[in-house]
Amino acid sequence: ADDVTLNLQGIGATATAATSDSGIAVVTLDSHETINIGSNANAANNVTTNGVEGLEAAAATGINITGSAILDIDAITNTTKLVSIDASAATNKVTIDGIDASKITIKAAAKDTTLSMAGLNNDDQVIGGAGSKDYLTATAVTGLTATTGKLNIQDVETVELNATGANTIDGSLLSGVNLLAFSGATPGVQTVTNLGAGVIIGIGDAGAEFDNGDDIDVTLADETGTADSVEFKVDNTSGAATDADV
């Protein structure tokens, strides 16, 4: 299998101004199965961020990320061939947005890791790192069942599900998740089963509200106690249209 290494050395964050000389627009690596990305500071060690607007990775089966500088990939174009993104050897913050649907295992960096992905279901696994603010956003979530909605997520502090239709989420494999949030303009009924103690259910998130008056139904993994409880957190910072039935 072909592999390629992309070394980024303090190119700065991406910017809208074409004259900023910061970051890079699109990197096309469509013919390589393994993509290794090194994210480090520049020679003077005074630029510790690397920004990539787009990464084209049509043939990639694995993407490995290393280095000590912040890495921010605004969008990635992949196919279902991609089964692994491993940033566990990266020692700074990593952000990757727009991961296309695939049966994938993602390992976070040592510091706060921010991910957004389509097609999240039971075929995927997301493993957080040592950061205390790992954040996963799943886009266009709809039609998940008791089987496909058995999400396999560990040590990602916030999981945000942008729902476009009804879902059943089985929380039995969630560990190290502090907040499970739902948002959507017409999200449909969201059913959560086997939720562990201490996991907060979010109604809306910083980027989108939960609207339409749809239900969020929650049952705990263990409801045998005399003081069992579920905490709901309403986040309507993105507007005033929050409307849910719990």
Coordinates of N, CA and C in Angstrom, one line a residue:
A1 N 0.8 -1.2 0.0 CA 0.0 0.0 0.0 C 0.9 1.2 0.0
D2 N 0.4 2.3 -0.7 CA 1.2 3.5 -0.8 C 1.0 4.3 0.4
D3 N 2.0 5.0 0.9 CA 1.8 5.9 2.0 C 2.6 7.2 1.7
V4 N 2.1 8.3 2.3 CA 2.7 9.6 2.1 C 2.8 10.4 3.4
T5 N 3.8 11.2 3.6 CA 3.9 12.0 4.8 C 3.8 13.5 4.5
L6 N 3.0 14.2 5.2 CA 2.8 15.6 5.1 C 3.3 16.3 6.3
N7 N 4.4 17.0 6.2 CA 4.9 17.7 7.4 C 4.6 19.2 7.4
L8 N 3.9 19.6 8.4 CA 3.5 21.0 8.5 C 4.3 21.6 9.6
Q9 N 4.9 22.7 9.4 CA 5.8 23.3 10.4 C 5.4 24.8 10.6
G10 N 4.4 25.0 11.4 CA 4.0 26.3 11.8 C 3.6 27.2 10.7
I11 N 2.7 26.7 9.9 CA 2.2 27.5 8.7 C 1.0 28.5 9.2
G12 N 0.6 28.4 10.4 CA -0.4 29.2 10.9 C -1.8 28.7 10.6
A13 N -2.8 29.4 11.2 CA -4.2 29.1 11.0 C -4.7 29.5 9.7
T14 N -5.7 28.9 9.2 CA -6.3 29.3 7.9 C -7.0 30.7 8.1
A15 N -7.0 31.5 7.1 CA -7.6 32.8 7.1 C -8.4 33.1 5.9
T16 N -9.4 33.9 6.0 CA -10.2 34.2 4.8 C -9.5 35.2 3.8
A17 N -8.5 35.9 4.3 CA -7.8 36.9 3.4 C -6.7 36.1 2.7
A18 N -6.8 36.2 1.3 CA -5.8 35.5 0.5 C -4.4 36.0 0.7
T19 N -4.2 37.2 1.2 CA -2.9 37.8 1.4 C -2.3 37.6 2.8
S20 N -3.0 36.8 3.6 CA -2.5 36.6 4.9 C -1.3 35.7 5.1
D21 N -1.1 34.9 4.0 CA 0.1 33.9 4.1 C 0.0 33.1 5.3
S22 N -1.2 32.6 5.6 CA -1.3 31.8 6.8 C -2.2 30.6 6.5
G23 N -1.7 29.4 6.9 CA -2.5 28.2 6.6 C -2.3 27.8 5.2
I24 N -3.1 26.8 4.8 CA -3.1 26.3 3.4 C -4.5 25.9 3.0
A25 N -4.8 26.1 1.7 CA -6.2 25.9 1.2 C -6.5 24.4 1.2
V26 N -6.1 23.7 0.1 CA -6.5 22.3 0.0 C -5.3 21.5 -0.3
V27 N -5.2 20.4 0.4 CA -4.1 19.4 0.2 C -4.8 18.2 -0.4
T28 N -4.4 17.8 -1.6 CA -5.0 16.6 -2.3 C -4.0 15.4 -2.3
L29 N -4.4 14.4 -1.5 CA -3.6 13.2 -1.4 C -4.5 12.0 -1.7
D30 N -5.1 12.0 -2.9 CA -6.1 11.1 -3.3 C -5.6 9.7 -3.7
S31 N -4.3 9.5 -3.8 CA -3.8 8.2 -4.3 C -3.1 7.4 -3.3
H32 N -3.2 7.8 -2.0 CA -2.4 7.1 -1.0 C -3.3 6.5 0.0
E33 N -3.0 5.2 0.4 CA -3.8 4.5 1.4 C -3.5 5.0 2.8
T34 N -2.3 5.3 3.1 CA -1.9 5.7 4.4 C -1.4 7.2 4.3
I35 N -2.0 8.1 5.1 CA -1.5 9.5 5.2 C -1.0 9.7 6.6
N36 N 0.3 10.1 6.6 CA 0.9 10.5 7.9 C 1.0 12.0 7.9
I37 N 0.5 12.7 8.9 CA 0.5 14.1 9.1 C 1.3 14.5 10.3
G38 N 2.4 15.2 10.1 CA 3.2 15.8 11.2 C 2.9 17.2 11.4
S39 N 2.4 17.6 12.6 CA 2.1 19.0 12.9 C 3.0 19.5 14.0
N40 N 3.9 20.4 13.6 CA 4.9 20.9 14.5 C 5.1 22.5 14.3
A41 N 5.8 23.1 15.2 CA 6.0 24.5 15.1 C 7.0 24.9 14.0
N42 N 7.1 26.1 13.7 CA 8.1 26.6 12.8 C 9.5 26.6 13.4
A43 N 10.5 26.9 12.7 CA 11.9 26.8 13.2 C 12.1 27.7 14.4
A44 N 11.5 28.9 14.4 CA 11.6 29.8 15.5 C 10.8 29.5 16.7
N45 N 9.9 28.5 16.5 CA 9.0 28.1 17.6 C 8.1 29.2 18.0
N46 N 7.7 30.1 17.1 CA 6.8 31.2 17.5 C 5.5 31.1 16.7
V47 N 5.3 30.0 15.9 CA 4.1 29.7 15.3 C 3.8 28.3 15.6
T48 N 2.8 28.0 16.4 CA 2.5 26.7 16.9 C 1.2 26.2 16.4
T49 N 0.7 26.7 15.3 CA -0.6 26.2 14.7 C -0.4 25.9 13.3
N50 N -1.1 24.9 12.8 CA -1.1 24.5 11.4 C -2.6 24.3 11.0
G51 N -3.0 25.1 10.0 CA -4.4 25.1 9.5 C -4.5 24.6 8.1
V52 N -5.4 23.7 7.9 CA -5.7 23.2 6.5 C -7.2 23.3 6.2
E53 N -7.5 24.0 5.2 CA -8.9 24.2 4.8 C -9.6 22.9 4.4
G54 N -8.8 22.2 3.6 CA -9.4 20.9 3.1 C -8.4 19.9 2.8
L55 N -8.7 18.6 3.2 CA -7.9 17.5 2.9 C -8.6 16.5 2.0
E56 N -8.1 16.2 0.8 CA -8.7 15.3 -0.1 C -8.0 14.0 0.1
A57 N -8.8 12.9 0.5 CA -8.2 11.6 0.8 C -9.0 10.5 0.3
A58 N -9.2 10.4 -1.0 CA -10.1 9.5 -1.6 C -9.7 8.0 -1.4
A59 N -8.4 7.8 -1.4 CA -8.0 6.4 -1.3 C -7.6 6.0 0.1
A60 N -7.6 6.9 1.0 CA -7.0 6.7 2.3 C -7.8 5.6 3.1
T61 N -7.1 4.7 3.7 CA -7.7 3.8 4.7 C -7.3 4.2 6.1
G62 N -6.2 4.9 6.2 CA -5.8 5.3 7.6 C -5.1 6.7 7.5
I63 N -5.3 7.5 8.5 CA -4.7 8.8 8.7 C -4.1 8.8 10.1
N64 N -2.8 9.1 10.1 CA -2.0 9.1 11.4 C -1.5 10.5 11.6
I65 N -1.7 11.1 12.8 CA -1.3 12.4 13.1 C -0.4 12.4 14.3
T66 N 0.8 13.1 14.1 CA 1.8 13.2 15.2 C 2.1 14.7 15.3
G67 N 3.0 15.0 16.3 CA 3.5 16.4 16.4 C 3.0 17.1 17.6
S68 N 3.7 18.3 17.9 CA 3.4 19.0 19.1 C 2.7 20.3 18.9
A69 N 2.3 20.7 17.6 CA 1.6 21.9 17.3 C 0.1 21.6 17.1
I70 N -0.7 22.7 17.3 CA -2.1 22.6 17.1 C -2.3 22.3 15.6
L71 N -3.3 21.4 15.3 CA -3.7 21.0 13.9 C -5.2 21.3 13.8
D72 N -5.6 22.0 12.8 CA -7.0 22.3 12.5 C -7.3 22.0 11.0
I73 N -8.0 20.9 10.8 CA -8.4 20.6 9.4 C -9.9 20.9 9.3
D74 N -10.2 21.9 8.5 CA -11.6 22.4 8.4 C -12.5 21.4 7.7
A75 N -12.0 20.6 6.8 CA -12.9 19.7 6.0 C -12.0 18.6 5.5
I76 N -12.6 17.4 5.5 CA -11.9 16.2 4.9 C -12.9 15.5 4.0
T77 N -12.4 15.2 2.8 CA -13.2 14.4 1.9 C -12.6 13.0 1.8
N78 N -13.4 12.1 2.3 CA -12.9 10.7 2.4 C -14.0 9.8 1.8
T79 N -13.7 8.5 1.6 CA -14.7 7.5 1.2 C -14.8 6.5 2.4
T80 N -15.6 5.5 2.1 CA -15.8 4.4 3.1 C -14.6 3.6 3.3
K81 N -13.6 3.8 2.5 CA -12.3 3.1 2.6 C -11.6 3.5 3.9
L82 N -11.9 4.7 4.4 CA -11.2 5.2 5.6 C -11.7 4.5 6.8
V83 N -10.9 3.8 7.5 CA -11.3 3.0 8.7 C -10.6 3.5 10.0
S84 N -9.6 4.4 9.8 CA -8.9 4.8 11.0 C -8.4 6.2 10.9
I85 N -8.6 7.0 11.9 CA -7.9 8.3 12.2 C -7.3 8.2 13.5
D86 N -5.9 8.2 13.6 CA -5.2 8.0 14.9 C -4.4 9.2 15.2
A87 N -4.9 10.0 16.1 CA -4.1 11.2 16.6 C -3.5 11.0 17.9
S88 N -3.4 9.8 18.4 CA -3.0 9.5 19.8 C -1.6 9.9 20.0
A89 N -0.8 10.0 19.0 CA 0.6 10.4 19.1 C 0.8 11.9 19.0
A90 N -0.3 12.7 18.8 CA -0.2 14.2 18.7 C -0.3 14.7 20.1
T91 N 0.5 15.6 20.5 CA 0.6 16.1 21.9 C -0.1 17.5 22.1
N92 N -0.7 18.0 21.0 CA -1.4 19.3 21.2 C -2.8 19.1 20.7
K93 N -3.6 20.2 20.6 CA -5.0 20.1 20.2 C -5.1 19.7 18.7
V94 N -6.1 19.0 18.4 CA -6.4 18.6 17.1 C -7.9 18.8 16.8
T95 N -8.2 19.4 15.7 CA -9.6 19.6 15.2 C -9.7 19.0 13.8
I96 N -10.7 18.2 13.6 CA -11.0 17.7 12.3 C -12.5 17.8 12.0
D97 N -12.9 18.5 11.1 CA -14.3 18.7 10.7 C -14.7 18.0 9.4
G98 N -15.9 17.6 9.3 CA -16.5 17.1 8.0 C -16.0 15.7 7.6
I99 N -15.8 14.9 8.6 CA -15.4 13.5 8.3 C -16.7 12.8 7.7
D100 N -16.5 12.3 6.4 CA -17.6 11.6 5.8 C -17.9 10.2 6.4
A101 N -19.1 9.7 6.2 CA -19.5 8.5 6.8 C -18.6 7.3 6.4
S102 N -18.3 6.5 7.4 CA -17.4 5.4 7.1 C -17.4 4.5 8.4
K103 N -17.1 3.2 8.3 CA -17.0 2.4 9.5 C -15.6 2.7 10.1
I104 N -15.5 3.6 11.1 CA -14.2 4.1 11.4 C -13.9 4.1 12.9
T105 N -12.6 4.0 13.2 CA -12.2 4.1 14.6 C -11.3 5.4 14.7
I106 N -11.7 6.3 15.6 CA -10.9 7.5 15.7 C -10.4 7.6 17.1
K107 N -9.1 7.9 17.2 CA -8.4 8.1 18.5 C -7.9 9.6 18.6
A108 N -8.3 10.2 19.7 CA -8.0 11.6 19.9 C -6.6 11.9 20.3
A109 N -6.2 13.1 20.2 CA -4.9 13.6 20.6 C -4.8 13.7 22.1
A110 N -3.6 14.0 22.6 CA -3.4 14.1 24.0 C -4.1 15.3 24.6
K111 N -4.2 16.4 23.9 CA -5.0 17.6 24.3 C -6.3 17.6 23.7
D112 N -7.1 18.6 24.0 CA -8.5 18.7 23.6 C -8.7 18.5 22.1
T113 N -9.5 17.5 21.7 CA -9.8 17.1 20.3 C -11.2 17.4 20.0
T114 N -11.4 18.1 18.8 CA -12.7 18.4 18.4 C -13.0 17.8 17.0
L115 N -14.1 17.0 16.9 CA -14.4 16.2 15.7 C -15.8 16.5 15.3
S116 N -16.0 16.5 14.0 CA -17.4 16.4 13.5 C -17.4 15.4 12.4
M117 N -18.5 14.6 12.4 CA -18.5 13.5 11.4 C -20.0 13.1 11.1
A118 N -20.1 12.6 9.9 CA -21.4 12.2 9.4 C -21.5 10.6 9.6
G119 N -22.8 10.2 9.7 CA -23.0 8.7 9.7 C -22.6 8.0 10.9
L120 N -22.5 8.7 12.1 CA -22.2 8.0 13.3 C -23.2 6.9 13.7
N121 N -22.7 5.7 13.9 CA -23.6 4.6 14.4 C -22.7 3.6 15.1
N122 N -23.3 2.4 15.3 CA -22.6 1.4 16.1 C -21.4 0.8 15.4
D123 N -21.2 1.0 14.2 CA -20.0 0.6 13.5 C -18.8 1.4 13.8
D124 N -18.9 2.5 14.4 CA -17.8 3.4 14.7 C -17.4 3.4 16.1
Q125 N -16.1 3.7 16.3 CA -15.7 3.9 17.7 C -14.8 5.1 17.8
V126 N -15.1 5.9 18.8 CA -14.4 7.2 19.1 C -13.8 7.1 20.5
I127 N -12.5 7.3 20.5 CA -11.8 7.1 21.8 C -11.1 8.5 22.1
G128 N -11.5 9.1 23.2 CA -10.9 10.4 23.6 C -9.5 10.2 24.1
G129 N -8.9 11.4 24.3 CA -7.5 11.4 24.9 C -7.5 12.0 26.3
A130 N -6.3 12.5 26.6 CA -6.2 13.0 28.0 C -6.8 14.4 28.2
G131 N -7.2 15.1 27.1 CA -7.8 16.4 27.3 C -9.1 16.3 28.0
S132 N -9.5 17.4 28.6 CA -10.7 17.4 29.4 C -11.9 18.0 28.7
K133 N -11.7 18.4 27.4 CA -12.7 19.0 26.6 C -12.8 18.4 25.2
D134 N -12.7 17.1 25.1 CA -12.9 16.5 23.8 C -14.3 16.6 23.4
Y135 N -14.6 16.9 22.1 CA -15.9 17.2 21.7 C -16.2 16.5 20.4
L136 N -17.3 15.8 20.3 CA -17.7 15.1 19.1 C -19.0 15.6 18.6
T137 N -19.1 16.1 17.4 CA -20.4 16.4 16.8 C -20.8 15.4 15.7
A138 N -21.9 14.8 15.8 CA -22.4 13.9 14.8 C -23.5 14.7 14.0
T139 N -23.3 14.8 12.7 CA -24.3 15.5 11.9 C -25.3 14.6 11.2
A140 N -26.5 15.2 11.0 CA -27.6 14.6 10.2 C -27.9 13.2 10.8
V141 N -28.1 13.1 12.1 CA -28.3 11.8 12.8 C -29.8 11.5 12.7
T142 N -30.1 10.4 12.0 CA -31.5 10.0 11.9 C -31.6 8.5 11.7
G143 N -32.7 7.9 12.2 CA -33.0 6.5 11.9 C -32.2 5.5 12.7
L144 N -31.5 6.0 13.8 CA -30.7 5.0 14.6 C -31.7 4.2 15.4
T145 N -31.4 2.9 15.5 CA -32.2 1.9 16.3 C -31.5 1.5 17.5
A146 N -32.2 0.6 18.3 CA -31.5 0.0 19.5 C -30.2 -0.7 19.1
T147 N -30.1 -1.1 17.9 CA -28.9 -1.8 17.4 C -27.9 -0.8 16.9
T148 N -28.3 0.0 15.9 CA -27.4 0.9 15.2 C -27.1 2.1 16.1
G149 N -27.9 2.4 17.1 CA -27.7 3.5 18.0 C -26.9 3.2 19.2
K150 N -26.3 2.0 19.3 CA -25.5 1.6 20.4 C -24.1 2.2 20.2
L151 N -23.9 3.4 20.6 CA -22.7 4.2 20.3 C -21.6 3.8 21.1
N152 N -20.4 3.6 20.5 CA -19.2 3.1 21.1 C -18.2 4.3 21.3
I153 N -18.4 5.0 22.4 CA -17.6 6.2 22.6 C -17.0 6.2 24.0
Q154 N -15.7 6.4 24.1 CA -15.1 6.5 25.4 C -14.3 7.8 25.6
D155 N -14.4 8.4 26.7 CA -13.5 9.5 27.2 C -13.6 10.7 26.2
V156 N -14.8 10.9 25.6 CA -15.1 12.1 24.9 C -16.1 12.9 25.8
E157 N -15.7 14.0 26.3 CA -16.5 14.6 27.4 C -17.9 15.1 26.9
T158 N -17.9 15.6 25.6 CA -19.2 16.1 25.1 C -19.5 15.4 23.8
V159 N -20.7 14.8 23.7 CA -21.1 14.2 22.4 C -22.4 15.0 22.0
E160 N -22.4 15.6 20.9 CA -23.5 16.4 20.4 C -24.1 15.7 19.1
L161 N -25.4 15.4 19.2 CA -26.0 14.7 18.1 C -27.0 15.7 17.4
N162 N -26.6 16.1 16.2 CA -27.5 17.0 15.4 C -28.5 16.1 14.7
A163 N -29.7 16.0 15.3 CA -30.7 15.1 14.8 C -31.6 15.7 13.7
T164 N -31.8 14.9 12.6 CA -32.7 15.3 11.6 C -33.9 14.4 11.5
G165 N -34.0 13.4 12.5 CA -35.1 12.5 12.6 C -35.0 11.7 13.8
A166 N -36.0 10.9 14.1 CA -36.1 10.1 15.3 C -34.9 9.1 15.4
N167 N -34.5 8.9 16.7 CA -33.4 8.0 17.0 C -33.6 7.3 18.3
T168 N -33.0 6.1 18.4 CA -32.9 5.4 19.7 C -31.4 5.3 20.0
I169 N -31.0 5.8 21.1 CA -29.5 5.7 21.5 C -29.4 4.8 22.7
D170 N -28.6 3.8 22.5 CA -28.3 2.9 23.6 C -26.9 3.4 24.2
G171 N -27.0 3.8 25.5 CA -25.8 4.4 26.1 C -24.9 3.4 26.9
S172 N -25.1 2.1 26.7 CA -24.4 1.1 27.5 C -22.9 1.1 27.2
L173 N -22.5 1.6 26.1 CA -21.0 1.6 25.7 C -20.4 3.0 25.9
L174 N -21.2 3.9 26.4 CA -20.6 5.3 26.7 C -19.9 5.3 28.0
S175 N -18.7 5.7 28.0 CA -17.9 5.9 29.2 C -17.1 7.1 29.1
G176 N -16.9 7.8 30.2 CA -16.2 9.1 30.2 C -16.9 10.2 29.4
V177 N -18.2 10.0 29.1 CA -19.0 11.0 28.5 C -19.8 11.8 29.5
N178 N -19.6 13.1 29.6 CA -20.2 13.9 30.6 C -21.6 14.5 30.1
L179 N -21.6 14.8 28.8 CA -22.8 15.5 28.3 C -23.2 14.8 26.9
L180 N -24.4 14.3 26.8 CA -25.0 13.8 25.6 C -26.0 14.8 25.2
A181 N -25.8 15.6 24.1 CA -26.7 16.7 23.8 C -27.3 16.4 22.4
F182 N -28.6 16.9 22.3 CA -29.4 16.7 21.1 C -29.8 18.1 20.6
S183 N -29.7 18.3 19.3 CA -30.2 19.5 18.7 C -30.8 19.2 17.3
G184 N -31.6 20.2 16.8 CA -32.2 20.0 15.5 C -33.4 20.8 15.4
A185 N -33.7 21.3 14.2 CA -34.9 22.1 14.0 C -36.2 21.3 14.0
T186 N -36.1 20.1 13.4 CA -37.2 19.1 13.4 C -36.6 17.7 13.8
P187 N -36.2 17.6 15.0 CA -35.4 16.4 15.3 C -36.1 15.1 15.5
G188 N -37.4 15.1 15.7 CA -38.1 13.9 16.0 C -37.9 13.4 17.4
V189 N -38.5 12.3 17.8 CA -38.4 11.8 19.1 C -37.0 11.2 19.3
Q190 N -36.3 11.5 20.4 CA -35.0 11.0 20.7 C -35.2 10.1 22.0
T191 N -34.9 8.8 21.8 CA -35.0 7.9 22.9 C -33.7 7.4 23.4
V192 N -33.4 7.6 24.7 CA -32.1 7.1 25.2 C -32.3 6.0 26.2
T193 N -31.6 4.9 26.0 CA -31.7 3.8 27.0 C -30.4 3.5 27.6
N194 N -30.4 2.8 28.7 CA -29.2 2.3 29.3 C -28.2 3.4 29.6
L195 N -28.7 4.6 30.0 CA -27.8 5.7 30.3 C -27.1 5.5 31.6
G196 N -25.8 5.8 31.6 CA -25.1 5.6 32.9 C -25.4 6.8 33.8
A197 N -25.2 6.5 35.1 CA -25.4 7.6 36.1 C -24.4 8.7 35.9
G198 N -24.8 9.9 36.0 CA -24.0 11.1 35.9 C -23.9 11.7 34.6
V199 N -24.4 11.1 33.5 CA -24.4 11.6 32.2 C -25.5 12.6 32.0
I200 N -25.2 13.9 31.7 CA -26.2 14.9 31.5 C -26.7 14.9 30.1
I201 N -28.0 15.1 30.0 CA -28.7 15.1 28.7 C -28.8 16.6 28.3
G202 N -28.3 17.0 27.2 CA -28.3 18.4 26.7 C -29.5 18.6 25.8
I203 N -30.3 19.6 26.0 CA -31.4 20.0 25.1 C -30.9 21.2 24.4
G204 N -30.4 21.0 23.2 CA -29.7 22.0 22.4 C -28.2 22.1 22.8
D205 N -27.5 22.9 22.0 CA -26.0 23.0 22.2 C -25.6 24.4 21.8
A206 N -24.4 24.7 21.9 CA -23.9 26.1 21.6 C -24.1 26.5 20.2
G207 N -24.2 25.5 19.3 CA -24.4 25.8 17.9 C -25.8 25.7 17.3
A208 N -26.6 25.0 18.0 CA -28.0 24.8 17.5 C -29.0 24.4 18.6
E209 N -30.2 24.8 18.4 CA -31.3 24.5 19.4 C -31.9 23.2 19.1
F210 N -32.7 22.7 20.1 CA -33.6 21.6 20.0 C -35.0 22.2 19.9
D211 N -35.7 22.1 18.7 CA -36.9 22.7 18.5 C -38.0 21.7 18.2
N212 N -39.2 22.2 17.9 CA -40.3 21.5 17.4 C -41.1 20.7 18.5
G213 N -40.8 20.9 19.7 CA -41.5 20.2 20.8 C -41.4 18.7 20.9
D214 N -40.4 18.2 20.2 CA -40.3 16.7 20.2 C -39.8 16.2 21.5
D215 N -40.1 14.9 21.8 CA -39.7 14.2 23.0 C -38.3 13.9 23.1
I216 N -37.7 13.9 24.3 CA -36.5 13.3 24.6 C -36.8 12.4 25.8
D217 N -36.8 11.1 25.5 CA -37.2 10.1 26.5 C -35.9 9.3 27.0
V218 N -35.7 9.3 28.3 CA -34.5 8.7 28.9 C -34.8 7.7 29.9
T219 N -34.1 6.5 29.8 CA -34.2 5.5 30.9 C -32.7 5.2 31.3
L220 N -32.5 5.0 32.6 CA -31.2 4.7 33.1 C -30.8 3.2 33.0
A221 N -29.5 3.0 33.0 CA -29.1 1.6 33.0 C -29.5 0.9 34.2
D222 N -29.5 1.6 35.3 CA -29.9 1.1 36.6 C -30.9 2.0 37.3
E223 N -32.1 1.6 37.4 CA -33.2 2.4 38.0 C -33.7 1.8 39.3
T224 N -32.8 1.0 40.0 CA -33.3 0.3 41.2 C -33.1 1.1 42.4
G225 N -32.4 2.2 42.4 CA -32.1 3.0 43.6 C -33.4 3.8 44.0
T226 N -33.3 4.3 45.2 CA -34.4 5.1 45.7 C -34.2 6.6 45.4
A227 N -33.1 7.0 44.8 CA -32.9 8.4 44.5 C -32.3 8.6 43.1
D228 N -32.7 7.7 42.2 CA -32.2 7.9 40.8 C -32.6 9.2 40.2
S229 N -31.8 9.8 39.4 CA -32.1 11.1 38.8 C -31.4 11.2 37.4
V230 N -32.0 12.1 36.6 CA -31.4 12.4 35.3 C -31.3 14.0 35.3
E231 N -30.2 14.5 34.9 CA -30.1 16.0 34.8 C -30.2 16.4 33.3
F232 N -31.0 17.4 33.1 CA -31.1 17.9 31.7 C -30.6 19.3 31.8
K233 N -29.8 19.7 30.7 CA -29.2 21.0 30.6 C -29.7 21.6 29.3
V234 N -30.4 22.8 29.5 CA -30.9 23.5 28.3 C -29.9 24.5 27.8
D235 N -29.5 24.4 26.6 CA -28.6 25.4 26.0 C -29.3 26.1 24.8
N236 N -29.7 27.3 25.0 CA -30.3 28.0 23.9 C -29.6 29.3 23.5
T237 N -28.2 29.2 23.6 CA -27.4 30.3 23.3 C -27.4 30.7 21.9
S238 N -27.8 29.7 21.0 CA -27.9 30.0 19.6 C -29.2 30.7 19.1
G239 N -30.1 30.8 20.0 CA -31.4 31.4 19.7 C -32.4 31.2 20.8
A240 N -33.7 31.5 20.5 CA -34.7 31.4 21.5 C -35.8 30.4 21.1
A241 N -35.5 29.5 20.3 CA -36.6 28.6 19.8 C -36.6 27.2 20.5
T242 N -35.9 27.1 21.6 CA -35.8 25.8 22.2 C -37.2 25.3 22.7
D243 N -37.5 24.1 22.3 CA -38.8 23.5 22.6 C -38.8 22.0 22.6
A244 N -38.8 21.4 23.8 CA -38.7 20.0 24.0 C -39.6 19.5 25.0
D245 N -40.0 18.2 24.9 CA -40.8 17.5 25.9 C -40.0 16.4 26.5
V246 N -39.8 16.4 27.8 CA -39.0 15.4 28.5 C -39.8 14.6 29.5

